Amino acid sequence: MASAEKRYKVRNGRTTKQFTWRARYLKPDGTQGSEPGFPTKVKAEEWGEEQERKIREGTWIDPDLYRSAFGVFARKYMAERPKRGRTMDTRWDNLDRYILPEWEHAPLISVTWFDVDSWQMTLPCDDVTKGHCVSLMSTILTGAVDARWLPINPIAGRQRTKAVVHTPAFASAAGDEEKTFTPEAVLQVAERLGPAKGLHVITTAWTGVNWGEGLGLQRANALAKRRQPWGKNSFWECFVLRIVQEVAEYEDRDEHGKKLGTVLRLEPTKNEFRTRDLDLPPFLSRLWFQHLADWPYDFVLSTPTDGKWWRRSNWLKQLRPAADGRPERKKRQGVSARPEWKPIATGMTMRGLRHTHDSWQDEIGVRAALAFEQAGHKRPGIKRVYQHPTPTMRQERLDGMEEIFWQAMGNLGWTSLWGRVSLVKPPAEVDLPNLPQTISIDDWRQAKRGYRSRSEAM
């Protein structure tokens, strides 16, 4: 039974005649709970009785918990709800840089949508990051509701207010040019980088594999085969790169968010849509055959010197001069001569090449079911359930990608890459000891003419 007791105020160490009422009630664990500051005995008793009613109904939340600081529960949530390493690094980065400086000491119960919305509009970052910050706050507050630290999440499902920006209608035109690159530019950059690094660039542009997925590709998953029924008694086949994992580079942290240093770790793909087989155009499968014949390491897009995963910073030291150009360097003691490189595709990135690939898919009219699959994206709507890629769709896509390559090669006046990989005449037979089987001339000819049906008894 709830009760109330009189509490006299103390001033300068002496009890005064002024008083308030403190509510007393029984907590679920059998201990006494209390709440001070009521002006009358009746109000204190009513408040205590309300707490006991909620306890009986199973809806009670300890006032001490919902008055806890947001930062306290945020750290508890991050420690008890781990995600993939890269995701955790991004979350901690947003917490440390934007969220906690504002909300670290705010009581959970004091958070309102009006304050959060006003705050996010003032953040010194791009709009996508603002959205991520608000989304993370909402996720944490939902966790507080689930943990019975908060009665409701006040920002769940709310739409952010966007800042009013007056931008000329033509301002986005220049930005679009920097998001995609011509096939000629991709090939020229790849030629500068050499066979191993250049193949990574070409593969990204012609398949859409992302950076981490490429680093995580192992020999066993390179040049697998897709086989689908086609026609009455035939099958359609093509070579694929099987994406089942990726390498993530991020700032490792302990359960309290303390930085422990940058790490590279192998992780599962981001979601079920990113686990996929990437169909290879004929020219690209031939380049991959040649690459695997030479490559001594298990991770097939790793560093040429020791087979380790690339760090982004080290890769950019290779890509930037190849794409942006570099000045000539004269020979001097201890330093070799280096020719000048003119700019080819200033600002090229691996992410930009992934954008380029998806843009090429749209350019050649790849059907949505196949375009979403190859990009590793979740297709929205009911069509994701009802529409699936067919061999005809796949063949049309490969024909289009092959045509983009050969047209670019013709525009450049090239018939080979890196002065060592012929794209015109296949060898009579190539024995690849690093592969589980011998690659015969039939495989090379199939790659040269494109993937078609093979008649076999059903």
Short mmCIF file of C-alpha atoms in Angstrom, two decimals:
data_model
loop_
_atom_site.label_atom_id
_atom_site.label_comp_id
_atom_site.label_asym_id
_atom_site.label_seq_id
_atom_site.Cartn_x
_atom_site.Cartn_y
_atom_site.Cartn_z
CA MET A 1 0.00 0.00 0.00
CA ALA A 2 1.44 3.34 -1.02
CA SER A 3 1.97 5.96 1.62
CA ALA A 4 3.33 9.48 2.04
CA GLU A 5 5.64 11.11 4.51
CA LYS A 6 6.34 14.74 5.34
CA ARG A 7 9.84 16.04 4.46
CA TYR A 8 10.93 19.35 6.01
CA LYS A 9 13.20 21.64 4.05
CA VAL A 10 16.62 22.46 5.44
CA ARG A 11 18.23 25.90 5.05
CA ASN A 12 21.70 26.82 6.31
CA GLY A 13 21.88 23.53 8.19
CA ARG A 14 18.65 24.17 10.10
CA THR A 15 15.26 22.53 9.61
CA THR A 16 12.57 25.00 8.60
CA LYS A 17 8.79 24.86 8.95
CA GLN A 18 8.38 24.46 5.17
CA PHE A 19 7.83 20.92 3.92
CA THR A 20 6.87 18.78 0.95
CA TRP A 21 5.57 15.20 0.72
CA ARG A 22 7.49 12.12 -0.36
CA ALA A 23 5.64 9.16 -1.92
CA ARG A 24 6.49 5.66 -0.74
CA TYR A 25 5.63 2.46 -2.64
CA LEU A 26 6.75 -1.18 -2.89
CA LYS A 27 9.01 -2.08 -5.85
CA PRO A 28 8.78 -5.44 -7.68
CA ASP A 29 11.90 -6.67 -5.85
CA GLY A 30 10.32 -5.98 -2.44
CA THR A 31 12.35 -2.85 -1.66
CA GLN A 32 10.86 0.55 -0.88
CA GLY A 33 10.72 3.07 -3.68
CA SER A 34 10.28 6.79 -3.10
CA GLU A 35 9.65 9.99 -5.01
CA PRO A 36 10.02 13.44 -3.37
CA GLY A 37 8.63 16.87 -4.14
CA PHE A 38 4.83 16.57 -3.90
CA PRO A 39 2.94 19.61 -2.55
CA THR A 40 0.25 17.56 -0.74
CA LYS A 41 -0.12 14.19 0.95
CA VAL A 42 -2.94 13.20 -1.37
CA LYS A 43 -0.89 13.79 -4.51
CA ALA A 44 2.04 11.83 -3.09
CA GLU A 45 -0.21 8.88 -2.22
CA GLU A 46 -1.92 8.98 -5.61
CA TRP A 47 1.44 8.90 -7.38
CA GLY A 48 2.60 5.95 -5.25
CA GLU A 49 -0.63 4.05 -5.87
CA GLU A 50 -0.22 4.65 -9.61
CA GLN A 51 3.24 3.07 -9.47
CA GLU A 52 1.91 0.02 -7.63
CA ARG A 53 -0.92 -0.32 -10.15
CA LYS A 54 1.58 -0.32 -13.05
CA ILE A 55 3.70 -2.87 -11.19
CA ARG A 56 0.70 -5.19 -10.86
CA GLU A 57 -0.09 -4.74 -14.57
CA GLY A 58 3.52 -5.30 -15.63
CA THR A 59 3.87 -1.86 -17.27
CA TRP A 60 5.93 -0.11 -14.60
CA ILE A 61 9.25 1.54 -15.46
CA ASP A 62 11.66 2.53 -12.73
CA PRO A 63 11.86 6.36 -12.61
CA ASP A 64 15.57 6.07 -11.83
CA LEU A 65 16.09 4.37 -15.18
CA TYR A 66 14.19 6.77 -17.40
CA ARG A 67 16.05 9.64 -15.74
CA SER A 68 19.38 8.00 -16.69
CA ALA A 69 21.59 9.92 -19.09
CA PHE A 70 21.28 9.06 -22.78
CA GLY A 71 25.04 8.42 -22.92
CA VAL A 72 24.79 5.77 -20.19
CA PHE A 73 22.24 3.69 -22.06
CA ALA A 74 23.89 4.35 -25.45
CA ARG A 75 27.10 2.71 -24.21
CA LYS A 76 25.12 -0.18 -22.72
CA TYR A 77 23.33 -0.66 -26.04
CA MET A 78 26.54 -0.59 -28.10
CA ALA A 79 28.18 -3.13 -25.78
CA GLU A 80 25.23 -5.56 -25.82
CA ARG A 81 24.10 -5.21 -29.44
CA PRO A 82 27.23 -5.79 -31.56
CA LYS A 83 27.08 -5.60 -35.34
CA ARG A 84 29.57 -6.20 -38.15
CA GLY A 85 32.89 -4.47 -37.49
CA ARG A 86 32.48 -1.76 -40.11
CA THR A 87 28.94 -1.01 -38.92
CA MET A 88 30.10 -0.68 -35.30
CA ASP A 89 32.91 1.65 -36.36
CA THR A 90 30.47 3.90 -38.24
CA ARG A 91 28.05 3.94 -35.30
CA TRP A 92 30.75 4.84 -32.79
CA ASP A 93 32.06 7.51 -35.12
CA ASN A 94 28.62 9.13 -35.34
CA LEU A 95 28.17 8.85 -31.59
CA ASP A 96 31.53 10.40 -30.73
CA ARG A 97 31.47 13.10 -33.38
CA TYR A 98 27.85 14.25 -33.42
CA ILE A 99 25.43 12.57 -30.99
CA LEU A 100 27.12 12.38 -27.58
CA PRO A 101 28.47 15.96 -27.56
CA GLU A 102 24.83 17.09 -27.59
CA TRP A 103 22.97 14.28 -25.81
CA GLU A 104 25.53 12.61 -23.51
CA HIS A 105 24.03 13.91 -20.26
CA ALA A 106 20.40 14.41 -21.32
CA PRO A 107 17.96 12.23 -19.32
CA LEU A 108 16.28 9.65 -21.55
CA ILE A 109 12.85 10.94 -20.57
CA SER A 110 13.79 14.48 -21.64
CA VAL A 111 14.43 13.61 -25.31
CA THR A 112 11.75 15.04 -27.62
CA TRP A 113 11.32 14.91 -31.36
CA PHE A 114 11.24 18.70 -31.63
CA ASP A 115 14.66 19.01 -30.00
CA VAL A 116 16.18 16.14 -32.00
CA ASP A 117 14.84 17.49 -35.28
CA SER A 118 16.10 21.00 -34.55
CA TRP A 119 19.51 19.60 -33.58
CA GLN A 120 19.98 17.45 -36.68
CA MET A 121 19.36 20.43 -38.96
CA THR A 122 22.40 22.18 -37.49
CA LEU A 123 24.85 19.28 -37.80
CA PRO A 124 28.00 20.16 -39.82
CA CYS A 125 27.79 17.14 -42.13
CA ASP A 126 26.01 15.93 -45.26
CA ASP A 127 22.32 15.07 -45.20
CA VAL A 128 22.90 11.31 -45.40
CA THR A 129 25.03 11.41 -42.24
CA LYS A 130 22.36 13.49 -40.51
CA GLY A 131 19.86 10.78 -41.32
CA HIS A 132 22.20 8.09 -39.99
CA CYS A 133 22.62 9.99 -36.72
CA VAL A 134 18.89 10.36 -36.18
CA SER A 135 18.33 6.73 -37.14
CA LEU A 136 20.97 5.57 -34.66
CA MET A 137 19.41 7.66 -31.88
CA SER A 138 16.02 6.16 -32.65
CA THR A 139 17.48 2.65 -32.62
CA ILE A 140 19.06 3.26 -29.21
CA LEU A 141 15.86 4.75 -27.78
CA THR A 142 13.88 1.77 -29.07
CA GLY A 143 16.39 -0.41 -27.24
CA ALA A 144 15.70 1.63 -24.11
CA VAL A 145 11.98 0.91 -24.51
CA ASP A 146 12.67 -2.81 -24.95
CA ALA A 147 14.95 -2.80 -21.89
CA ARG A 148 12.22 -1.07 -19.83
CA TRP A 149 14.26 2.09 -19.33
CA LEU A 150 11.77 4.26 -21.23
CA PRO A 151 8.00 4.05 -21.81
CA ILE A 152 8.04 5.12 -25.47
CA ASN A 153 10.49 6.14 -28.20
CA PRO A 154 9.55 9.77 -28.92
CA ILE A 155 11.36 9.92 -32.28
CA ALA A 156 10.30 6.59 -33.82
CA GLY A 157 8.95 6.88 -37.36
CA ARG A 158 9.29 10.66 -37.58
CA GLN A 159 10.30 12.41 -40.78
CA ARG A 160 13.24 14.77 -40.55
CA THR A 161 12.94 18.42 -41.54
CA LYS A 162 15.35 19.20 -44.36
CA ALA A 163 17.26 22.45 -44.36
CA VAL A 164 16.11 24.96 -46.96
CA VAL A 165 18.82 25.30 -49.61
CA HIS A 166 18.46 27.36 -52.77
CA THR A 167 20.62 25.73 -55.46
CA PRO A 168 20.57 26.59 -59.17
CA ALA A 169 18.90 23.89 -61.24
CA PHE A 170 22.04 23.36 -63.33
CA ALA A 171 24.37 22.88 -60.36
CA SER A 172 24.17 19.07 -60.38
CA ALA A 173 25.34 18.68 -63.97
CA ALA A 174 29.05 18.86 -63.16
CA GLY A 175 28.66 16.41 -60.30
CA ASP A 176 27.09 13.77 -62.56
CA GLU A 177 30.21 13.74 -64.75
CA GLU A 178 32.34 12.79 -61.74
CA LYS A 179 30.20 9.79 -60.79
CA THR A 180 30.73 7.69 -63.91
CA PHE A 181 33.70 7.09 -66.20
CA THR A 182 34.05 6.11 -69.85
CA PRO A 183 35.15 2.55 -70.66
CA GLU A 184 38.15 3.99 -72.51
CA ALA A 185 39.26 5.81 -69.34
CA VAL A 186 38.81 2.66 -67.25
CA LEU A 187 40.98 0.64 -69.63
CA GLN A 188 43.67 3.33 -69.80
CA VAL A 189 43.91 3.51 -66.00
CA ALA A 190 44.03 -0.29 -65.81
CA GLU A 191 46.82 -0.37 -68.39
CA ARG A 192 48.89 2.00 -66.26
CA LEU A 193 48.33 -0.07 -63.12
CA GLY A 194 49.52 -3.33 -64.68
CA PRO A 195 47.86 -6.77 -64.89
CA ALA A 196 47.06 -7.55 -61.24
CA LYS A 197 45.94 -4.10 -60.10
CA GLY A 198 44.47 -3.26 -63.49
CA LEU A 199 42.29 -6.37 -63.43
CA HIS A 200 40.80 -5.17 -60.15
CA VAL A 201 39.78 -1.89 -61.78
CA ILE A 202 38.33 -3.59 -64.86
CA THR A 203 36.48 -6.19 -62.80
CA THR A 204 34.90 -3.48 -60.65
CA ALA A 205 33.73 -1.51 -63.68
CA TRP A 206 32.36 -4.52 -65.58
CA THR A 207 30.81 -6.46 -62.67
CA GLY A 208 30.03 -3.91 -59.94
CA VAL A 209 31.87 -5.83 -57.22
CA ASN A 210 32.51 -3.50 -54.29
CA TRP A 211 35.88 -2.86 -52.68
CA GLY A 212 35.60 -5.20 -49.71
CA GLU A 213 33.99 -7.97 -51.77
CA GLY A 214 36.86 -7.88 -54.23
CA LEU A 215 39.46 -8.12 -51.48
CA GLY A 216 37.62 -11.08 -49.94
CA LEU A 217 37.48 -13.08 -53.20
CA GLN A 218 39.39 -16.35 -52.90
CA ARG A 219 40.63 -18.66 -55.64
CA ALA A 220 37.98 -21.30 -54.92
CA ASN A 221 35.23 -18.77 -55.74
CA ALA A 222 36.85 -17.31 -58.88
CA LEU A 223 35.66 -18.67 -62.24
CA ALA A 224 32.91 -20.85 -60.88
CA LYS A 225 30.14 -21.66 -63.35
CA ARG A 226 26.48 -20.73 -63.49
CA ARG A 227 24.31 -23.38 -65.15
CA GLN A 228 20.62 -22.89 -65.92
CA PRO A 229 18.16 -24.89 -68.05
CA TRP A 230 17.55 -23.23 -71.41
CA GLY A 231 15.20 -24.63 -74.01
CA LYS A 232 14.02 -28.21 -74.24
CA ASN A 233 17.25 -30.17 -73.90
CA SER A 234 19.94 -27.58 -73.29
CA PHE A 235 21.63 -25.53 -70.62
CA TRP A 236 23.03 -22.04 -70.46
CA GLU A 237 26.40 -21.55 -68.75
CA CYS A 238 28.71 -18.70 -67.88
CA PHE A 239 31.71 -18.10 -65.68
CA VAL A 240 31.09 -16.19 -62.45
CA LEU A 241 32.84 -14.69 -59.47
CA ARG A 242 31.14 -16.02 -56.35
CA ILE A 243 30.77 -13.34 -53.66
CA VAL A 244 30.29 -14.83 -50.19
CA GLN A 245 32.41 -12.59 -47.94
CA GLU A 246 34.22 -9.28 -47.81
CA VAL A 247 37.18 -7.62 -46.14
CA ALA A 248 36.25 -4.74 -43.83
CA GLU A 249 38.69 -2.01 -42.77
CA TYR A 250 37.64 -0.12 -39.67
CA GLU A 251 38.66 1.28 -36.31
CA ASP A 252 38.46 -1.52 -33.77
CA ARG A 253 37.00 -0.55 -30.40
CA ASP A 254 36.33 -2.15 -27.04
CA GLU A 255 32.86 -2.43 -25.51
CA HIS A 256 33.13 1.13 -24.15
CA GLY A 257 34.01 2.63 -27.54
CA LYS A 258 37.74 3.11 -26.86
CA LYS A 259 39.77 2.97 -30.07
CA LEU A 260 42.12 0.01 -30.36
CA GLY A 261 43.57 0.67 -33.81
CA THR A 262 42.65 0.10 -37.46
CA VAL A 263 42.13 -3.52 -38.48
CA LEU A 264 41.37 -5.54 -41.62
CA ARG A 265 39.00 -8.44 -41.03
CA LEU A 266 37.13 -10.95 -43.12
CA GLU A 267 33.37 -10.76 -42.62
CA PRO A 268 30.20 -12.18 -44.17
CA THR A 269 28.58 -10.04 -46.83
CA LYS A 270 26.43 -7.15 -45.65
CA ASN A 271 23.14 -8.98 -46.29
CA GLU A 272 21.64 -11.86 -48.27
CA PHE A 273 21.42 -9.76 -51.43
CA ARG A 274 25.18 -9.12 -51.43
CA THR A 275 25.88 -12.86 -51.47
CA ARG A 276 25.67 -13.51 -55.19
CA ASP A 277 27.33 -14.77 -58.37
CA LEU A 278 28.64 -12.06 -60.70
CA ASP A 279 28.34 -13.05 -64.37
CA LEU A 280 31.54 -12.41 -66.33
CA PRO A 281 31.53 -11.17 -69.92
CA PRO A 282 33.64 -13.39 -72.22
CA PHE A 283 36.60 -10.98 -72.41
CA LEU A 284 36.74 -10.70 -68.63
CA SER A 285 36.63 -14.45 -68.04
CA ARG A 286 39.67 -14.76 -70.34
CA LEU A 287 41.55 -12.13 -68.37
CA TRP A 288 40.70 -14.01 -65.19
CA PHE A 289 41.93 -17.31 -66.65
CA GLN A 290 45.26 -15.65 -67.39
CA HIS A 291 45.40 -13.98 -63.98
CA LEU A 292 44.80 -17.21 -62.07
CA ALA A 293 47.48 -18.96 -64.12
CA ASP A 294 50.07 -16.47 -62.81
CA TRP A 295 48.76 -15.62 -59.36
CA PRO A 296 50.43 -17.44 -56.44
CA TYR A 297 48.11 -16.30 -53.63
CA ASP A 298 44.74 -17.52 -52.37
CA PHE A 299 43.13 -14.05 -52.23
CA VAL A 300 43.08 -13.22 -55.92
CA LEU A 301 42.82 -9.41 -55.73
CA SER A 302 45.39 -8.90 -52.99
CA THR A 303 48.73 -7.07 -53.08
CA PRO A 304 51.12 -8.47 -55.75
CA THR A 305 54.13 -8.51 -53.42
CA ASP A 306 52.85 -10.65 -50.56
CA GLY A 307 49.19 -11.53 -51.16
CA LYS A 308 47.93 -9.44 -48.23
CA TRP A 309 44.74 -7.40 -48.29
CA TRP A 310 45.06 -3.87 -49.57
CA ARG A 311 44.58 -1.01 -47.15
CA ARG A 312 42.55 1.77 -48.69
CA SER A 313 45.31 4.30 -48.19
CA ASN A 314 47.88 2.08 -49.93
CA TRP A 315 45.53 1.35 -52.80
CA LEU A 316 44.89 5.07 -53.31
CA LYS A 317 48.65 5.60 -53.64
CA GLN A 318 48.40 3.32 -56.69
CA LEU A 319 45.13 4.55 -58.14
CA ARG A 320 45.49 8.30 -57.71
CA PRO A 321 48.53 8.86 -59.96
CA ALA A 322 47.21 6.37 -62.53
CA ALA A 323 43.90 8.24 -62.78
CA ASP A 324 44.88 11.82 -61.89
CA GLY A 325 48.32 11.90 -63.50
CA ARG A 326 51.76 12.63 -62.07
CA PRO A 327 54.76 14.84 -62.92
CA GLU A 328 57.93 13.54 -64.50
CA ARG A 329 60.74 12.60 -62.15
CA LYS A 330 64.37 12.82 -63.23
CA LYS A 331 66.82 10.12 -62.25
CA ARG A 332 69.07 10.99 -59.35
CA GLN A 333 71.03 9.15 -56.74
CA GLY A 334 68.83 6.68 -54.94
CA VAL A 335 65.77 7.56 -57.05
CA SER A 336 64.83 6.05 -60.41
CA ALA A 337 63.47 8.05 -63.30
CA ARG A 338 59.72 8.16 -63.77
CA PRO A 339 57.83 9.35 -66.86
CA GLU A 340 55.06 11.91 -66.69
CA TRP A 341 51.49 10.65 -66.69
CA LYS A 342 48.78 12.90 -68.07
CA PRO A 343 45.41 12.88 -66.25
CA ILE A 344 42.96 10.29 -67.55
CA ALA A 345 40.01 10.17 -65.13
CA THR A 346 40.54 12.67 -62.33
CA GLY A 347 38.87 11.61 -59.10
CA MET A 348 38.28 7.98 -60.09
CA THR A 349 37.47 5.77 -57.10
CA MET A 350 36.42 2.15 -56.72
CA ARG A 351 33.03 3.35 -55.53
CA GLY A 352 32.79 5.51 -58.64
CA LEU A 353 33.55 2.44 -60.77
CA ARG A 354 30.69 0.62 -59.07
CA HIS A 355 28.41 3.54 -59.95
CA THR A 356 29.80 3.33 -63.48
CA HIS A 357 28.88 -0.33 -63.77
CA ASP A 358 25.29 0.19 -62.68
CA SER A 359 25.01 3.13 -65.08
CA TRP A 360 26.26 0.93 -67.92
CA GLN A 361 23.65 -1.67 -66.99
CA ASP A 362 20.95 0.96 -67.41
CA GLU A 363 22.55 2.16 -70.64
CA ILE A 364 22.32 -1.27 -72.28
CA GLY A 365 18.82 -1.92 -70.95
CA VAL A 366 19.51 -4.65 -68.39
CA ARG A 367 16.23 -5.86 -66.94
CA ALA A 368 15.51 -4.74 -63.40
CA ALA A 369 15.41 -8.25 -61.93
CA LEU A 370 18.96 -8.89 -63.16
CA ALA A 371 20.33 -5.39 -62.55
CA PHE A 372 19.37 -5.48 -58.88
CA GLU A 373 20.77 -9.00 -58.48
CA GLN A 374 24.14 -8.21 -60.04
CA ALA A 375 24.50 -4.97 -58.07
CA GLY A 376 23.66 -6.79 -54.83
CA HIS A 377 20.73 -4.49 -54.11
CA LYS A 378 17.34 -5.36 -52.66
CA ARG A 379 14.70 -4.65 -55.26
CA PRO A 380 11.75 -2.78 -53.75
CA GLY A 381 8.16 -3.84 -54.16
CA ILE A 382 6.29 -7.04 -54.99
CA LYS A 383 8.20 -7.51 -58.28
CA ARG A 384 11.13 -8.78 -56.20
CA VAL A 385 8.97 -11.81 -55.40
CA TYR A 386 7.57 -12.43 -58.86
CA GLN A 387 10.36 -11.57 -61.32
CA HIS A 388 13.66 -13.46 -61.63
CA PRO A 389 16.59 -13.34 -64.08
CA THR A 390 16.38 -15.72 -67.02
CA PRO A 391 19.23 -17.05 -69.21
CA THR A 392 18.05 -14.77 -72.03
CA MET A 393 18.31 -11.73 -69.76
CA ARG A 394 21.78 -12.82 -68.65
CA GLN A 395 22.97 -13.37 -72.21
CA GLU A 396 21.70 -9.96 -73.32
CA ARG A 397 23.54 -8.33 -70.41
CA LEU A 398 26.79 -10.11 -71.19
CA ASP A 399 26.49 -9.23 -74.88
CA GLY A 400 26.04 -5.58 -73.92
CA MET A 401 28.98 -5.55 -71.52
CA GLU A 402 31.15 -7.32 -74.10
CA GLU A 403 30.20 -4.73 -76.71
CA ILE A 404 31.13 -1.87 -74.36
CA PHE A 405 34.56 -3.41 -73.91
CA TRP A 406 35.32 -4.09 -77.57
CA GLN A 407 34.05 -0.70 -78.70
CA ALA A 408 36.37 0.95 -76.17
CA MET A 409 39.28 -1.21 -77.31
CA GLY A 410 38.55 -0.23 -80.91
CA ASN A 411 38.40 3.46 -80.02
CA LEU A 412 41.79 3.13 -78.33
CA GLY A 413 43.23 1.11 -81.20
CA TRP A 414 44.21 -1.73 -78.84
CA THR A 415 44.14 -5.51 -79.34
CA SER A 416 45.77 -6.49 -76.03
CA LEU A 417 46.28 -5.28 -72.49
CA TRP A 418 49.58 -4.89 -70.63
CA GLY A 419 51.51 -6.20 -73.64
CA ARG A 420 51.07 -9.76 -72.43
CA VAL A 421 47.43 -10.81 -72.62
CA SER A 422 46.28 -11.45 -76.15
CA LEU A 423 42.62 -10.84 -76.71
CA VAL A 424 42.57 -12.08 -80.29
CA LYS A 425 44.06 -15.55 -80.49
CA PRO A 426 43.71 -18.14 -77.70
CA PRO A 427 46.46 -20.70 -77.08
CA ALA A 428 45.98 -24.28 -78.24
CA GLU A 429 45.79 -25.49 -74.65
CA VAL A 430 46.68 -23.86 -71.35
CA ASP A 431 47.57 -25.87 -68.25
CA LEU A 432 46.85 -23.90 -65.10
CA PRO A 433 48.43 -25.74 -62.16
CA ASN A 434 46.83 -23.40 -59.62
CA LEU A 435 43.35 -24.35 -60.78
CA PRO A 436 41.59 -27.64 -60.04
CA GLN A 437 41.46 -28.54 -63.73
CA THR A 438 43.08 -27.87 -67.10
CA ILE A 439 41.54 -25.02 -69.07
CA SER A 440 41.16 -26.26 -72.63
CA ILE A 441 40.82 -24.43 -75.91
CA ASP A 442 37.06 -25.14 -75.80
CA ASP A 443 36.74 -22.99 -72.69
CA TRP A 444 38.69 -20.21 -74.35
CA ARG A 445 36.63 -20.40 -77.51
CA GLN A 446 33.43 -20.40 -75.50
CA ALA A 447 34.63 -17.24 -73.75
CA LYS A 448 35.55 -15.66 -77.10
CA ARG A 449 32.19 -16.24 -78.78
CA GLY A 450 30.03 -15.63 -75.71
CA TYR A 451 28.03 -18.00 -73.58
CA ARG A 452 25.41 -20.03 -75.37
CA SER A 453 23.38 -23.14 -74.73
CA ARG A 454 24.98 -26.58 -74.66
CA SER A 455 22.79 -29.43 -75.89
CA GLU A 456 22.63 -32.20 -73.34
CA ALA A 457 20.15 -34.91 -72.53
CA MET A 458 17.74 -33.81 -69.85
#
